[in-house]
Amino acid sequence: MKHRSLTLLLLCLGVLSCDKVKTLANRAKSAVENKVGEKSLPSAGGAAEPALQKLVDQTPEGVIFRKDLPFPNAIEVTTTLREEFIGRLYQSSAIEKRAEEKKGTKLVVIKLERAGDQVRYTLEQSSFTVLPAEGAPAPKELPADQLKKIAVASKPITYQKSPKGWRCSTSEGFRAAVISKELSPVFDELLKEYSLAPRSLWLGKHRFKSGDQIPVSGTSLPMLLSGMVTGSLNLTFEKTESVQGHPCGVFSVTGDYSRKQFPDFEGNLMDEDVTIESGEIWLSLVYPIILKQELSTIQTTKSGGHGGSTERTQGKIKVFLSRDWKTR
């Protein structure tokens, strides 16, 4: 900033020798622009909802990522995940092993509704579009879990918290009951990962402004990643921006992390080693939740569950994740 201010000063001095009137006008304009810049950080992504914007703690010194507000009791979150994958896919089951080059786009849409101690999960869409070679036929839609031989749930699954943990009713069916038993020990971590519960660790009372950097490693990693995770990430605060009307702060991010045996709502457990070459993440300015990610990564993953087939992937993945987060 000091170098930028010096450059502007030299430019103004150059103009003085030519046209004093023009210089005074430029100075007045610059003063107005600087005053506006003091009131708010650069923002984009459409206007935030007024009720949420009122809760943002922002001064000329920067913004605070709040953690002090009561977390809503009734929430609805629709998560859309798109991954553009180029790499190799390895699959293994009791009857066969196969490996192939893979290029395509995975799309998963999940709806989660929480009302206190009750959570309802719905898998709304799951597909993998295989990208064809030049001159080949149009892409073919395939179920994302086709090779895992696990049927996609045809109806929502409702979980209820009890003294024994999060469980679903036996009326949900055998498969749901099995998944429920596997997820119960880690269900609270899933709620944090999918923004249905506040993250226990957040950014503190520091005011962030553009250019501020923060390293995230060791015991601070749960701020961004749930589960058994190790690694080191580097964040740089860029700007404020709303996501589906929710005010957020945007950080650029690079780094590496490894996470072991982290589940999804289908009961699959995943090991992942991830290098984030570049990307951005959107953190809420009102609650300790993450609402958006756009990342260019190199990943090695291994997933499976239910004692069945396993799947490994190695390659480059562009990740686009967005959450439509609403209180009810």
Coordinates of N, CA and C in Angstrom, one line a residue, residues 1 5 8 27-40:
M1 N 0.8 -1.2 0.0 CA 0.0 0.0 0.0 C 0.9 1.3 0.0
S5 N 0.7 4.3 -2.7 CA 0.5 5.7 -2.3 C 1.5 6.6 -2.8
L8 N 1.0 7.2 -6.5 CA -0.1 8.2 -6.7 C 0.4 9.6 -6.5
R27 N -7.7 15.6 -6.9 CA -7.5 15.3 -5.5 C -8.9 15.2 -4.8
A28 N -9.8 16.0 -5.2 CA -11.2 15.9 -4.6 C -11.8 14.6 -4.9
K29 N -11.7 14.1 -6.1 CA -12.2 12.8 -6.5 C -11.5 11.7 -5.7
S30 N -10.2 11.8 -5.6 CA -9.4 10.8 -4.8 C -9.8 10.7 -3.4
A31 N -10.1 11.9 -2.8 CA -10.5 11.9 -1.4 C -11.8 11.3 -1.2
V32 N -12.7 11.5 -2.1 CA -14.0 10.9 -2.0 C -13.9 9.4 -2.1
E33 N -13.1 8.9 -3.1 CA -12.9 7.4 -3.3 C -12.3 6.8 -2.1
N34 N -11.3 7.5 -1.5 CA -10.6 6.9 -0.3 C -11.6 6.8 0.9
K35 N -12.4 7.8 1.0 CA -13.4 7.8 2.1 C -14.4 6.6 1.9
V36 N -14.8 6.4 0.7 CA -15.7 5.3 0.4 C -15.0 4.0 0.7
G37 N -13.7 3.9 0.4 CA -13.0 2.7 0.6 C -12.8 2.4 2.1
E38 N -12.8 3.4 2.9 CA -12.6 3.2 4.3 C -13.9 2.6 4.9
K39 N -15.1 2.8 4.3 CA -16.3 2.4 4.9 C -16.5 0.9 4.7
S40 N -16.0 0.3 3.6 CA -16.3 -1.1 3.3 C -15.2 -1.7 2.5

